[in-house]
Short mmCIF file of C-alpha atoms and ligand atoms in Angstrom, two decimals:
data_model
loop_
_atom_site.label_atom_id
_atom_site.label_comp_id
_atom_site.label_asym_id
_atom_site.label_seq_id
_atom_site.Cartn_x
_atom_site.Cartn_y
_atom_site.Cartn_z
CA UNK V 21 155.32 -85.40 -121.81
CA UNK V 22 154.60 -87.61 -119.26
CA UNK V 23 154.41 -91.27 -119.16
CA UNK V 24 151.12 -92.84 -118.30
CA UNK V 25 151.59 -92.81 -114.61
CA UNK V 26 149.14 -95.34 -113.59
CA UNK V 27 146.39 -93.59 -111.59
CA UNK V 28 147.70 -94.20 -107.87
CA UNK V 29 144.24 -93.02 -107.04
CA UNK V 30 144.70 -92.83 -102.95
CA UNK V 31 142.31 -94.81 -100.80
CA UNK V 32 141.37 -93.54 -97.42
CA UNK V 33 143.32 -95.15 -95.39
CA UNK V 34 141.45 -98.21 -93.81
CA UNK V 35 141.21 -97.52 -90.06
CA UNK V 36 144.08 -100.78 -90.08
CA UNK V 37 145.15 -101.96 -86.51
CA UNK V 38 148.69 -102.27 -86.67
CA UNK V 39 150.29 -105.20 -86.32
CA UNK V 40 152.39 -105.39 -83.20
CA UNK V 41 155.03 -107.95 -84.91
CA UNK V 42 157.17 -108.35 -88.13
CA UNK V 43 155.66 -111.56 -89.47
CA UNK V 44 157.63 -111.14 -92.69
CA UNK V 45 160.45 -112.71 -94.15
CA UNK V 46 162.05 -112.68 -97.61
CA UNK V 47 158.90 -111.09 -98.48
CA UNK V 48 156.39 -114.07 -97.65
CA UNK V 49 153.30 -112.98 -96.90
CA UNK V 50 152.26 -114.23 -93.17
CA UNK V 51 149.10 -112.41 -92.05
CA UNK V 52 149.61 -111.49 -88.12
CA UNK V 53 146.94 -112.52 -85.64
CA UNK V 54 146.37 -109.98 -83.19
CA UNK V 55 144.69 -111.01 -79.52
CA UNK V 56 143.56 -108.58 -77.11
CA UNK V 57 142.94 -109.98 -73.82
CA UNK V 58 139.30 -110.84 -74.76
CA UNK V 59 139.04 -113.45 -77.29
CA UNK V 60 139.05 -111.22 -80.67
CA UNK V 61 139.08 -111.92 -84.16
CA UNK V 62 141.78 -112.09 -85.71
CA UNK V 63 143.26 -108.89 -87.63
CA UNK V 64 143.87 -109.64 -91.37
CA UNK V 65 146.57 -107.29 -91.72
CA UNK V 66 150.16 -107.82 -92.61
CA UNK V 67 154.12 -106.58 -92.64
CA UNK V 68 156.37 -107.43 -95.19
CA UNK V 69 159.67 -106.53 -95.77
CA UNK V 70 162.07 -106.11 -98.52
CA UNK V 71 164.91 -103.86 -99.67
CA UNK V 72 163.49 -101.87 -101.76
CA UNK V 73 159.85 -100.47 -102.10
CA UNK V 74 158.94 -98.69 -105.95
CA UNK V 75 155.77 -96.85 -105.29
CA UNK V 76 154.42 -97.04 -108.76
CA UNK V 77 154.27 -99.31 -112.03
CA UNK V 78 154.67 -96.08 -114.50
CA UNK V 79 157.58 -94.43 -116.63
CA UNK V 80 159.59 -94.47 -113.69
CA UNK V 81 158.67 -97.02 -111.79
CA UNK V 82 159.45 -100.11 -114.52
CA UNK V 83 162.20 -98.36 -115.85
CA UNK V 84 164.13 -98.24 -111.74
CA UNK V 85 162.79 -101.66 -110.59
CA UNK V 86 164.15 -103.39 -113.64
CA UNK V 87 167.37 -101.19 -114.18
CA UNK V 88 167.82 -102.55 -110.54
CA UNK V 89 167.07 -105.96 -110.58
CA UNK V 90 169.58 -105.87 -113.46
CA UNK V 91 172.37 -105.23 -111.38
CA UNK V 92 172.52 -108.80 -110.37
CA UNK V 93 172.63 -107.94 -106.54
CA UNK V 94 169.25 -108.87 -105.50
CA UNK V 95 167.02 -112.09 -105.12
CA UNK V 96 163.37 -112.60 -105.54
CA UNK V 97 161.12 -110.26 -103.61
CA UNK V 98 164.25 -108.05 -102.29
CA UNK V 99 162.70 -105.70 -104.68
CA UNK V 100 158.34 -104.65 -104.42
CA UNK V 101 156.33 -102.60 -106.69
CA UNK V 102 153.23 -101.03 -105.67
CA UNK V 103 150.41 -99.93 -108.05
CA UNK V 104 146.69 -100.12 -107.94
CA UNK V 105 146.17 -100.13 -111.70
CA UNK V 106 145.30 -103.17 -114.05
CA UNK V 107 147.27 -101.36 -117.18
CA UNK V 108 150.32 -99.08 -117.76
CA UNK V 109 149.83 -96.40 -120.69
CA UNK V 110 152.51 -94.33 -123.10
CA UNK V 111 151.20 -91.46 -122.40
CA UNK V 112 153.01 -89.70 -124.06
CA UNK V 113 151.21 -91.54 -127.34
CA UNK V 114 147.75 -89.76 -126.35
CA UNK V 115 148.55 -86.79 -128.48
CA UNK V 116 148.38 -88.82 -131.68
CA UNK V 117 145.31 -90.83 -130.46
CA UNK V 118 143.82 -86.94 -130.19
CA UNK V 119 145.51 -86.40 -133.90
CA UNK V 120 144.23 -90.05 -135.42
CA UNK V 121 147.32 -90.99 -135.56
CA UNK V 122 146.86 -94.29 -132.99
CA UNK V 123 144.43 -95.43 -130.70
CA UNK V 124 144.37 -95.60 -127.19
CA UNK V 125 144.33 -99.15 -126.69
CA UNK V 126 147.43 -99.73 -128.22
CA UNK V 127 149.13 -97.86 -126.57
CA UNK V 128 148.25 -99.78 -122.94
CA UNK V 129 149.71 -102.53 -121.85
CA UNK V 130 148.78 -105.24 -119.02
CA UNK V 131 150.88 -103.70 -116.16
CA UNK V 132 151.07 -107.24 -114.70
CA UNK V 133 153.11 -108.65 -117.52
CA UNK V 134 155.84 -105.86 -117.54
CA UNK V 135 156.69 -106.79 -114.26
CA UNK V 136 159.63 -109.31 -113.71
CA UNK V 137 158.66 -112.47 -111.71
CA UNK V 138 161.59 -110.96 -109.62
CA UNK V 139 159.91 -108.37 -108.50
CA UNK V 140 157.09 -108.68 -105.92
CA UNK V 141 154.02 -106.44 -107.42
CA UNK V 142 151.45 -105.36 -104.72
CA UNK V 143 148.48 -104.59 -107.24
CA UNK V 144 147.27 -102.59 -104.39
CA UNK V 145 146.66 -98.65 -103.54
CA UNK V 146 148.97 -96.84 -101.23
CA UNK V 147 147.19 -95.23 -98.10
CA UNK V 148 149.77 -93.22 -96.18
CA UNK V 149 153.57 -93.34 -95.67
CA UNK V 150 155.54 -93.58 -92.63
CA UNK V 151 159.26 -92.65 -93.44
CA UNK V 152 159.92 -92.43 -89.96
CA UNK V 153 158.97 -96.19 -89.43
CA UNK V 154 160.33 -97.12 -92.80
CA UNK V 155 156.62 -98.62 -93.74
CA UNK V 156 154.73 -97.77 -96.59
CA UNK V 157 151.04 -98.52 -95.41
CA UNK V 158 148.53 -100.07 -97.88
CA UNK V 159 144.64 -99.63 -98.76
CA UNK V 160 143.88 -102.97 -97.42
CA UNK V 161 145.76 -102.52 -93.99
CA UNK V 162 149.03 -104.61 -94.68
CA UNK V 163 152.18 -102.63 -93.80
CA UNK V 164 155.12 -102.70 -96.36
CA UNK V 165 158.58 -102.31 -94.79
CA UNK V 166 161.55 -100.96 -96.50
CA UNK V 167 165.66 -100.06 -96.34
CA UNK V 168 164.64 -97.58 -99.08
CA UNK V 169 161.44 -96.29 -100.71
CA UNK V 170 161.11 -94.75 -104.32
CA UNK V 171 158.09 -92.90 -105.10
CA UNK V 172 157.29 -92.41 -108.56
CA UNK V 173 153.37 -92.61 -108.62
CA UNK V 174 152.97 -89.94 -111.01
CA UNK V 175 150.47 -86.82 -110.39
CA UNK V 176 146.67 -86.94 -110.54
CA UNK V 177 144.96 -85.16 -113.05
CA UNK V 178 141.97 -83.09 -111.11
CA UNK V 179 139.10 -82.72 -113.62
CA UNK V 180 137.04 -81.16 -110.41
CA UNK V 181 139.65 -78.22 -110.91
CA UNK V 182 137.41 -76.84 -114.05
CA UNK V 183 133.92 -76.10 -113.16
CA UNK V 184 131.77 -77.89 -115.31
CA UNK V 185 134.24 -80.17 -116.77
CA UNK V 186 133.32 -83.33 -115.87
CA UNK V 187 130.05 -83.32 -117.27
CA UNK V 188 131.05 -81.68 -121.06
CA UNK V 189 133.40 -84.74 -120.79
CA UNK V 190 131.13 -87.30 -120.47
CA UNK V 191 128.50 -85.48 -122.84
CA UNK V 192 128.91 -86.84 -126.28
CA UNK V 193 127.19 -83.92 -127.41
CA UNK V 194 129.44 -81.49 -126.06
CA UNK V 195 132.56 -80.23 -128.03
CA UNK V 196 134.80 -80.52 -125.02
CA UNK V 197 137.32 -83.10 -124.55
CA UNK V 198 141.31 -83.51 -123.83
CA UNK V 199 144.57 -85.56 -124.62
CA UNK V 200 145.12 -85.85 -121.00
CA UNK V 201 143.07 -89.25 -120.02
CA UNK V 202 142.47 -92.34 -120.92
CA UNK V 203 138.79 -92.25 -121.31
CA UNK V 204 138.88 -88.57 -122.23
CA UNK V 205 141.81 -88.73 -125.44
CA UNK V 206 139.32 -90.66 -127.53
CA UNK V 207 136.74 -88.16 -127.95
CA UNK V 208 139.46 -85.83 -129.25
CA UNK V 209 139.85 -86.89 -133.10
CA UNK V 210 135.96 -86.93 -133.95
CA UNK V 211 135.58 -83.38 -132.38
CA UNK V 212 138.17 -82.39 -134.42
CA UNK V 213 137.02 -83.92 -137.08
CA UNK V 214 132.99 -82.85 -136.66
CA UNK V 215 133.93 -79.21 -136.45
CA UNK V 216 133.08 -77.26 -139.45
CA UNK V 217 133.15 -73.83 -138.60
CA UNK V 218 133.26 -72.05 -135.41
CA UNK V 219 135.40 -70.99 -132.51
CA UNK V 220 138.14 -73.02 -131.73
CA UNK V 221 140.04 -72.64 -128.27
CA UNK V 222 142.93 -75.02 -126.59
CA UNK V 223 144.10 -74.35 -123.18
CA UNK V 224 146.49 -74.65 -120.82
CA UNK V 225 146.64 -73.84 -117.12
CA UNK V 226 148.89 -72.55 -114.46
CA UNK V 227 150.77 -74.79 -112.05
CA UNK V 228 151.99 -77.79 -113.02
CA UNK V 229 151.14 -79.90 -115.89
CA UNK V 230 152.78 -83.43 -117.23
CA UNK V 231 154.50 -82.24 -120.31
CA UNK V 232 153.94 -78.77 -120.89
CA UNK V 233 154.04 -78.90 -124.46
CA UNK V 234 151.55 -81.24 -125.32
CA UNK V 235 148.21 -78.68 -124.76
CA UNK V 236 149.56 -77.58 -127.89
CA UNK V 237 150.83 -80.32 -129.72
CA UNK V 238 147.29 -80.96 -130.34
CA UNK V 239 146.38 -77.68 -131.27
CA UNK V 240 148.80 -78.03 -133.96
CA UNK V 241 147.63 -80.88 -135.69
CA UNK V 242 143.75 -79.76 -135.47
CA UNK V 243 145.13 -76.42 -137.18
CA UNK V 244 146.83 -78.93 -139.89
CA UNK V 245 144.13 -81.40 -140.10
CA UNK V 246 141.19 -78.09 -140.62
CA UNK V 247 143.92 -76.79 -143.12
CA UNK V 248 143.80 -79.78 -144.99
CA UNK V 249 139.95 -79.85 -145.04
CA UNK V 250 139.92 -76.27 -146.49
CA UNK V 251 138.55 -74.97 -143.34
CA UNK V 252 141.64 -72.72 -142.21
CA UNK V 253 143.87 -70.95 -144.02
CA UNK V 254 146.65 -69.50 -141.74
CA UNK V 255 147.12 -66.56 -144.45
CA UNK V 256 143.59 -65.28 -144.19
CA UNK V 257 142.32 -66.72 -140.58
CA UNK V 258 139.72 -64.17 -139.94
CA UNK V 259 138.16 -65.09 -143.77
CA UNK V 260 138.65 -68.97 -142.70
CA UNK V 261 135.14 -71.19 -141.38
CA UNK V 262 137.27 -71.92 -138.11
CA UNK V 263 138.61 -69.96 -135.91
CA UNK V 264 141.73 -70.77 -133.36
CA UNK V 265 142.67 -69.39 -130.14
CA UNK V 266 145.63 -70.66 -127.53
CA UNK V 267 144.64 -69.74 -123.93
CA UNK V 268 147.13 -70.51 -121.88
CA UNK V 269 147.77 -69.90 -117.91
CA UNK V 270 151.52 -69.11 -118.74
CA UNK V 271 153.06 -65.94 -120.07
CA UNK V 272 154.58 -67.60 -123.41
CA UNK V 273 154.44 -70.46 -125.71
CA UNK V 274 156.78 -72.50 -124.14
CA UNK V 275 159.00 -72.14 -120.88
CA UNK V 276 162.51 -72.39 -122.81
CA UNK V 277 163.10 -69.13 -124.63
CA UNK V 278 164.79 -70.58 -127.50
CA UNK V 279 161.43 -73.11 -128.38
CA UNK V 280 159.51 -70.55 -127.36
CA UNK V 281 160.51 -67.80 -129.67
CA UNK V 282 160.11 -70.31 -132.12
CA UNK V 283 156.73 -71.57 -131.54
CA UNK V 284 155.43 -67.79 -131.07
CA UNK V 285 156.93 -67.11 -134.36
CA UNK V 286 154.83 -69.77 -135.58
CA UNK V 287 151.50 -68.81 -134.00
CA UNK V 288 151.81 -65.86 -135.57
CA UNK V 289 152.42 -66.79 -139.38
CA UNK V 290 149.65 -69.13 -138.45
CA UNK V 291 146.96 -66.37 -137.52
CA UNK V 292 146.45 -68.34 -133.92
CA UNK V 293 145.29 -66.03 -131.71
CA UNK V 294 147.19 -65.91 -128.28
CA UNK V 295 145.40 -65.18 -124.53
CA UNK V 296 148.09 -65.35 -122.04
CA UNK V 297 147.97 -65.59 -118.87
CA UNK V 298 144.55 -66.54 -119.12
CA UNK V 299 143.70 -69.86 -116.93
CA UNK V 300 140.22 -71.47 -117.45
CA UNK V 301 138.45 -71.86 -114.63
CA UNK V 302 134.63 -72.77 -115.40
CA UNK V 303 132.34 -74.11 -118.53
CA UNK V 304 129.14 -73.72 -119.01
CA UNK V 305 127.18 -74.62 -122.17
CA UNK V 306 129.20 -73.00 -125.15
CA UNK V 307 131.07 -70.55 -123.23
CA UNK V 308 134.55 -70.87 -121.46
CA UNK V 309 135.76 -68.45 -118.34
CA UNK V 310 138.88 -67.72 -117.98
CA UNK V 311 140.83 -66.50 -114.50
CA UNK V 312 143.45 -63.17 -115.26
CA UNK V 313 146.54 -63.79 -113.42
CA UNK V 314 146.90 -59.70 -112.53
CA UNK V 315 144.04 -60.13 -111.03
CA UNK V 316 142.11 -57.83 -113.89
CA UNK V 317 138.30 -59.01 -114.26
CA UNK V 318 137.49 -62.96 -115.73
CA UNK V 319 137.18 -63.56 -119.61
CA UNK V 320 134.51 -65.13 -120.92
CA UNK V 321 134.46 -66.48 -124.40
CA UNK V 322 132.14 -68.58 -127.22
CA UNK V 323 133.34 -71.69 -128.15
CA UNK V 324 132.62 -74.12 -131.11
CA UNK V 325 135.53 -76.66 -129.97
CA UNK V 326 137.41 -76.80 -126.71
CA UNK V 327 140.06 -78.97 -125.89
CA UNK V 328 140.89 -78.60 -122.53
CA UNK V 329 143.98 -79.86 -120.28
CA UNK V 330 142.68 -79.72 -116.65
CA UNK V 331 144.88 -78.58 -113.48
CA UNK V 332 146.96 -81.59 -112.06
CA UNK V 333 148.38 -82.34 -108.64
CA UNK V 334 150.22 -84.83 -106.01
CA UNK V 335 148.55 -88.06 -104.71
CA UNK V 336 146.48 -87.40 -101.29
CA UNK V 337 148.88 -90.13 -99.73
CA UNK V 338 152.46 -88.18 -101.08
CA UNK V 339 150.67 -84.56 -100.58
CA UNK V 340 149.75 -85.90 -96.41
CA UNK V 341 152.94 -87.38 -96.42
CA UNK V 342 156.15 -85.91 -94.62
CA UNK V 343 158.12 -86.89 -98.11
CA UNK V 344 156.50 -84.16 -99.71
CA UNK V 345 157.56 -79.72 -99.01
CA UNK V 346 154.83 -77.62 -99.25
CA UNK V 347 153.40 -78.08 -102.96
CA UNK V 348 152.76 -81.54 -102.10
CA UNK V 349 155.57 -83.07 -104.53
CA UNK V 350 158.01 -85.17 -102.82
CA UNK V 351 161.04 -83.02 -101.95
CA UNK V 352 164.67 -84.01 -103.57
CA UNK V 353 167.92 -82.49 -103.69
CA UNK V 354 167.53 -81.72 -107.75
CA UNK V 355 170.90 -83.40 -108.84
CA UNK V 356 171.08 -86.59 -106.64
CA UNK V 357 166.73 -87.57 -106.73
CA UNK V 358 167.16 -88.05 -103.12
CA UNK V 359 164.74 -86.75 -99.98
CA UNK V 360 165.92 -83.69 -98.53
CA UNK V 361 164.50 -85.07 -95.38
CA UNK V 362 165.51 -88.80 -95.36
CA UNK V 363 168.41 -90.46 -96.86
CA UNK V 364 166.30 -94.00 -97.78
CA UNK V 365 163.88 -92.15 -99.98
CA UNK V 366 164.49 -91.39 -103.10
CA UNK V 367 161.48 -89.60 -106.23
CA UNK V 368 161.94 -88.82 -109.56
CA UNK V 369 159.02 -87.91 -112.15
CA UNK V 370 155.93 -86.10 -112.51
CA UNK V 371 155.51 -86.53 -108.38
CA UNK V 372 159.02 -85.26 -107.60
CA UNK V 373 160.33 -82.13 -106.51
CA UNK V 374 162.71 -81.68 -109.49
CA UNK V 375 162.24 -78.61 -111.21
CA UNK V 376 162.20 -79.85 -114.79
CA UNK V 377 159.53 -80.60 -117.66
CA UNK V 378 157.52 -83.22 -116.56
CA UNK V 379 158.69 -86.30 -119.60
CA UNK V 380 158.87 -90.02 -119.85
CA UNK V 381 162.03 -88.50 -121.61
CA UNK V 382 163.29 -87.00 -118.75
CA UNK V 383 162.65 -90.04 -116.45
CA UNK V 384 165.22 -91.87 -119.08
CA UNK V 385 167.86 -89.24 -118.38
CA UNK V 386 166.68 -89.40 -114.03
CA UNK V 387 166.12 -93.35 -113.47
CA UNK V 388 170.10 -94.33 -114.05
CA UNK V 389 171.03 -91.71 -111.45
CA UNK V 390 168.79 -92.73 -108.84
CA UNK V 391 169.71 -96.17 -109.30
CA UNK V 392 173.07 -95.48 -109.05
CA UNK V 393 172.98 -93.53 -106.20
CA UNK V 394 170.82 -96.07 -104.40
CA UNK V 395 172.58 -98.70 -104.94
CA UNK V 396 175.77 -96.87 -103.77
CA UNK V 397 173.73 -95.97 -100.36
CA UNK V 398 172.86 -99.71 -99.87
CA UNK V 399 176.98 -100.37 -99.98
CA UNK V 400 177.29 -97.29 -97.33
CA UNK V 401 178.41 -94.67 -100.10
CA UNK V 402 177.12 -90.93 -100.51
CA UNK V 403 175.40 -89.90 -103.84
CA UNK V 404 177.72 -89.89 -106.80
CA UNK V 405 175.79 -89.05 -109.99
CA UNK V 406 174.02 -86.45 -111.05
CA UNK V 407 170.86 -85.42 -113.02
CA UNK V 408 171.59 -82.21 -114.78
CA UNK V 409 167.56 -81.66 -115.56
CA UNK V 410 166.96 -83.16 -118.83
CA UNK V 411 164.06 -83.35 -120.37
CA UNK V 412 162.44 -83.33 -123.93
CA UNK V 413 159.23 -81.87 -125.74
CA UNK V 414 158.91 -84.05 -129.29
CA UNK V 415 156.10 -81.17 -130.63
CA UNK V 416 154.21 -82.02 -133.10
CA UNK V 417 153.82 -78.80 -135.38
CA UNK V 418 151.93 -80.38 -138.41
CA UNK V 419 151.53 -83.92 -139.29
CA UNK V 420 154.74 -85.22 -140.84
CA UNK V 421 156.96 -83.01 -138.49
CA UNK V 422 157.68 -82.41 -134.97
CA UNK V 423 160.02 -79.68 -132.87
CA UNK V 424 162.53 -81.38 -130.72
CA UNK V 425 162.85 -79.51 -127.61
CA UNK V 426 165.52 -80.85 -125.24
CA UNK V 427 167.01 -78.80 -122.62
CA UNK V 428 168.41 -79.04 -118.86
CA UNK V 429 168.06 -76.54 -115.96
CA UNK V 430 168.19 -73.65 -116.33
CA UNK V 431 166.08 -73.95 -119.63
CA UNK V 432 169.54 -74.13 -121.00
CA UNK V 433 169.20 -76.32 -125.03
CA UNK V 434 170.35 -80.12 -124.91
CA UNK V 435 169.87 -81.35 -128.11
CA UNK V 436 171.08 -84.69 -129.02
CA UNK V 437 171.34 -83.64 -132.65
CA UNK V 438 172.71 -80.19 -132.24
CA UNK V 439 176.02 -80.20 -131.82
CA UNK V 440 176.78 -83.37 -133.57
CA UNK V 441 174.92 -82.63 -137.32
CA UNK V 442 174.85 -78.67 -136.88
CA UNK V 443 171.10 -79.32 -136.77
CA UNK V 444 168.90 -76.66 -134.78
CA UNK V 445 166.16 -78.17 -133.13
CA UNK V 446 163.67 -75.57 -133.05
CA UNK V 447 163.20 -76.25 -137.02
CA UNK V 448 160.57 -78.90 -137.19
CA UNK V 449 161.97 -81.92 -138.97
CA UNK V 450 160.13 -85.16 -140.71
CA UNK V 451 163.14 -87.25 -138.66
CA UNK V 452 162.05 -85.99 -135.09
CA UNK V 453 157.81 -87.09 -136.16
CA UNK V 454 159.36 -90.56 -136.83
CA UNK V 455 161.08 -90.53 -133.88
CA UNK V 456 158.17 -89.30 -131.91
CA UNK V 457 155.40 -91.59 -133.63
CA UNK V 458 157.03 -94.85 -134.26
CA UNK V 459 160.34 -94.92 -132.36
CA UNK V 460 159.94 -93.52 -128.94
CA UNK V 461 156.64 -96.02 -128.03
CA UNK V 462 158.81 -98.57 -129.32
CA UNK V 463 161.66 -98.24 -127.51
CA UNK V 464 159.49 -97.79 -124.27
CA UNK V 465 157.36 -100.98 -124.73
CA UNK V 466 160.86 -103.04 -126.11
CA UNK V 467 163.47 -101.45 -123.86
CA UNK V 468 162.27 -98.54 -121.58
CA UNK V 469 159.76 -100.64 -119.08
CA UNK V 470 162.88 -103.42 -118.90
CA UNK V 471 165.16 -101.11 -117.57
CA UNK V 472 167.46 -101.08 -120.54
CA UNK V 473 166.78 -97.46 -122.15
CA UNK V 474 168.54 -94.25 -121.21
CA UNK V 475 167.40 -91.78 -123.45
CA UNK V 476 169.94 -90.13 -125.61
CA UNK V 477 172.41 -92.11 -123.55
CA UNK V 478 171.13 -95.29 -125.60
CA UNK V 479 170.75 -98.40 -124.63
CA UNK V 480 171.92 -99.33 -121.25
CA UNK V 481 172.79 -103.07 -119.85
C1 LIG C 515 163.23 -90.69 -125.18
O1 LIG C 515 164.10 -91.47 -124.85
C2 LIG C 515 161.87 -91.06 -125.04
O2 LIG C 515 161.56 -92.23 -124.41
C3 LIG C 515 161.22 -93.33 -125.00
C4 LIG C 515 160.87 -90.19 -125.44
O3 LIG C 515 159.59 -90.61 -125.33
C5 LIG C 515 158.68 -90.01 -124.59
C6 LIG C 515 161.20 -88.90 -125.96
O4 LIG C 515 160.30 -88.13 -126.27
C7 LIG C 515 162.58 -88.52 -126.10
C8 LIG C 515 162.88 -87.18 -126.67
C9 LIG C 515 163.57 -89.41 -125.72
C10 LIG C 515 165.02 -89.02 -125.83
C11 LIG C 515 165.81 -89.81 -126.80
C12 LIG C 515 166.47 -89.35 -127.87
C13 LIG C 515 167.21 -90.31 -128.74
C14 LIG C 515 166.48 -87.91 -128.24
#
């Protein structure tokens, strides 16, 4: 799952008149005056310039500014981070604020103070890029020059996708809510909690999602939370008060066959119906629609509960952008994190190209080789190391145990415990919940954000 990834939310692009001169050293601010040959006033817009421009103060974004500044090489303000956003969440903690299991505002931190005085941190929104003009060009009008740009701003999760979605959100009434936002993850628990009998239904859609397991993380602990409450028994579901259906946009449970056999095993002993390939596209009242992906007529259902996880997609300013190929996500060579278009640009994340799970997890195993193979293309050198497509899906199965999906390209299993302890992965363990609940938002917060966390790599300097 995803990291918080601030929301970049793009500004139109103020209608800025360029300034004409580079008014900008060592990354001091010096607004440029602008005259034209009548007496004008002057323009409040600025350039600044510095080595290395972060677009974003997420997963990615803390963990490469810091994991650079660490190298030693660079002095105050060589390095900038942009981000609009006041906080920086663990997202990936929002399934267990949906489960109970924490709440939201812990799991947020000041994104201010996780920056390093080092670093200069425009708190500002990105309007466009211009990678031809190395200049990244900012909501308020200043211009932002680079040597190279790294754009890890996340995706934007598009609640207008769903017709009728935004307003069973923000109805308390309505039994409709999701893991996937800030404001929207605490409504989760009570509506879990409040249902006594009924239709359940969790979904997920097509295209791409930040962490494609967690739509039914959640699903799991409801089932084990109504279990608990004597309101589902998994050997007699059609005899139980509630109800539980998985609609899902994809063919299967999971995209890795090896999970995924596992978790449709599971679905089954667990009398959760499955809808495949069946993508919601509208709400209205109590009923759910649901597009067919052959094309075969829409499905409309009753619901009782729905926990939703909307369609999500690239920033306006990456999508417009000639960074991004033509899904809008910034296009990189999938082993070095570099632009296929220009060598000083560099993405990684849930805005990138690479064709992995979408994970703070994978950012731990992607960060160290873009930094590497920045820094060795500020010293004139080609890219050297390479991201093999790791990622990792903690699921949570039941409380007290969790699935630990890891796996590379190719879907291809890389667990970290495998091969070492003969453990198999797909058997949820109490370990890997431990690991998920307590350990991995710890080690982001402690080590992660400073630069100094690589995953199953450990801990790096
Ligand atoms: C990880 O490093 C991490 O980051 C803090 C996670 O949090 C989202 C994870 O879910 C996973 C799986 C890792 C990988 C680390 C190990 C030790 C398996």
């Amino acid at each position: 799952m995803v990291p918080r990834i601030v929301c970049q939310a793009t500004a139109a692009a103020r209608s800025a008149t360029a300034p004409t001169a580079i008014a900008a050293l060592g990354g001091l601010t010096v607004p440029v005056s602008r005259r034209g040959f009548a007496t004008v006033a002057p323009v409040a817009a600025s350039q600044k310039n510095h080595k290395v421009v972060v677009i974003g103060g997420g997963a990615a974004g803390l963990s490469i500014s810091h994991q650079l500044l660490r190298q030693g090489k660079f002095s105050k303000d060589d390095i900038a981070v942009i981000d609009p956003a006041t906080w920086t969440h663990y997202q990936p903690g929002w399934t267990l604020v949906g489960g109970g299991l924490k709440t939201r505002e812990e799991l947020r931190m000041p994104l201010e103070s996780l920056i390093d005085p080092k670093l200069k941190f425009y708190n500002e929104q990105v309007a466009s890029l211009s990678p031809e003009d190395n200049l990244v060009s900012l909501g308020n009008g200043d211009k932002v020059a680079y040597e190279h740009l790294v754009v890890v701003p996340g995706i934007h999760i598009n609640y207008n996708s769903i017709k009728g979605l935004p307003e069973a959100l923000a109805n308390p009434d309505a039994p409709v809510s999701s893991i996937y936002g800030y404001d929207t993850c605490a409504k989760v628990f009570p509506t879990i909690k409040k249902l006594q009998r009924g239709q359940a239904i969790f979904t997920q859609p097509t295209g791409i999602v930040k962490c494609a397991g967690a739509p039914q993380k959640i699903m799991w602990l409801a089932l084990d939370y109504w279990k608990k409450a004597g309101l589902y028994d998994a050997s007699n579901p059609s005899k139980s008060p509630i109800n539980i259906t998985f609609a899902t946009g994809i063919p299967a449970m999971f995209g890795v066959p090896k999970y995924s056999a596992a978790l449709e095993k599971m679905r089954q002993e667990r009398g959760v119906e499955g809808l495949f390939q069946h993508d919601l596209v509208a709400i209205d009242g109590n009923k759910a629609t649901f597009a067919r992906a052959d094309g075969a007529e829409p499905v409309t259902r009753d619901f009782d509960l729905l926990h939703v996880v909307p369609k999500m997609g690239p920033h306006e300013f990456v999508k417009n952008s000639k960074v991004a190929n033509s899904t809008g996500l910034v296009d990189v060579d999938e082993s070095t994190t570099q632009s296929t278009k220009y060598k000083n640009v560099w993405s990684v994340g849930d805005a990138s190209s690479l064709p992995t799970s979408k994970t703070a997890a994978a950012i731990t195993a992607q960060a160290p080789v873009l930094v590497r193979n920045l820094l060795g293309a500020l010293d004139g050198k080609g890219p050297e190391t390479e991201y093999d497509g790791y990622t990792s899906c903690p699921i949570t199965t039941e409380y007290g145990k969790v699935l630990l999906a890891e796996f590379k390209y190719g879907g291809v299993p890389k667990e970290t415990f495998g091969g070492l302890l003969g453990i198999d992965q797909a058997v949820p363990r109490r370990a890997f919940y431990y690991m998920k609940k307590d350990m991995f938002p710890w080690v982001y917060k402690k080590f992660m954000v400073k630069g100094t966390w690589a995953g199953p790599k450990g801990f790096i300097r």
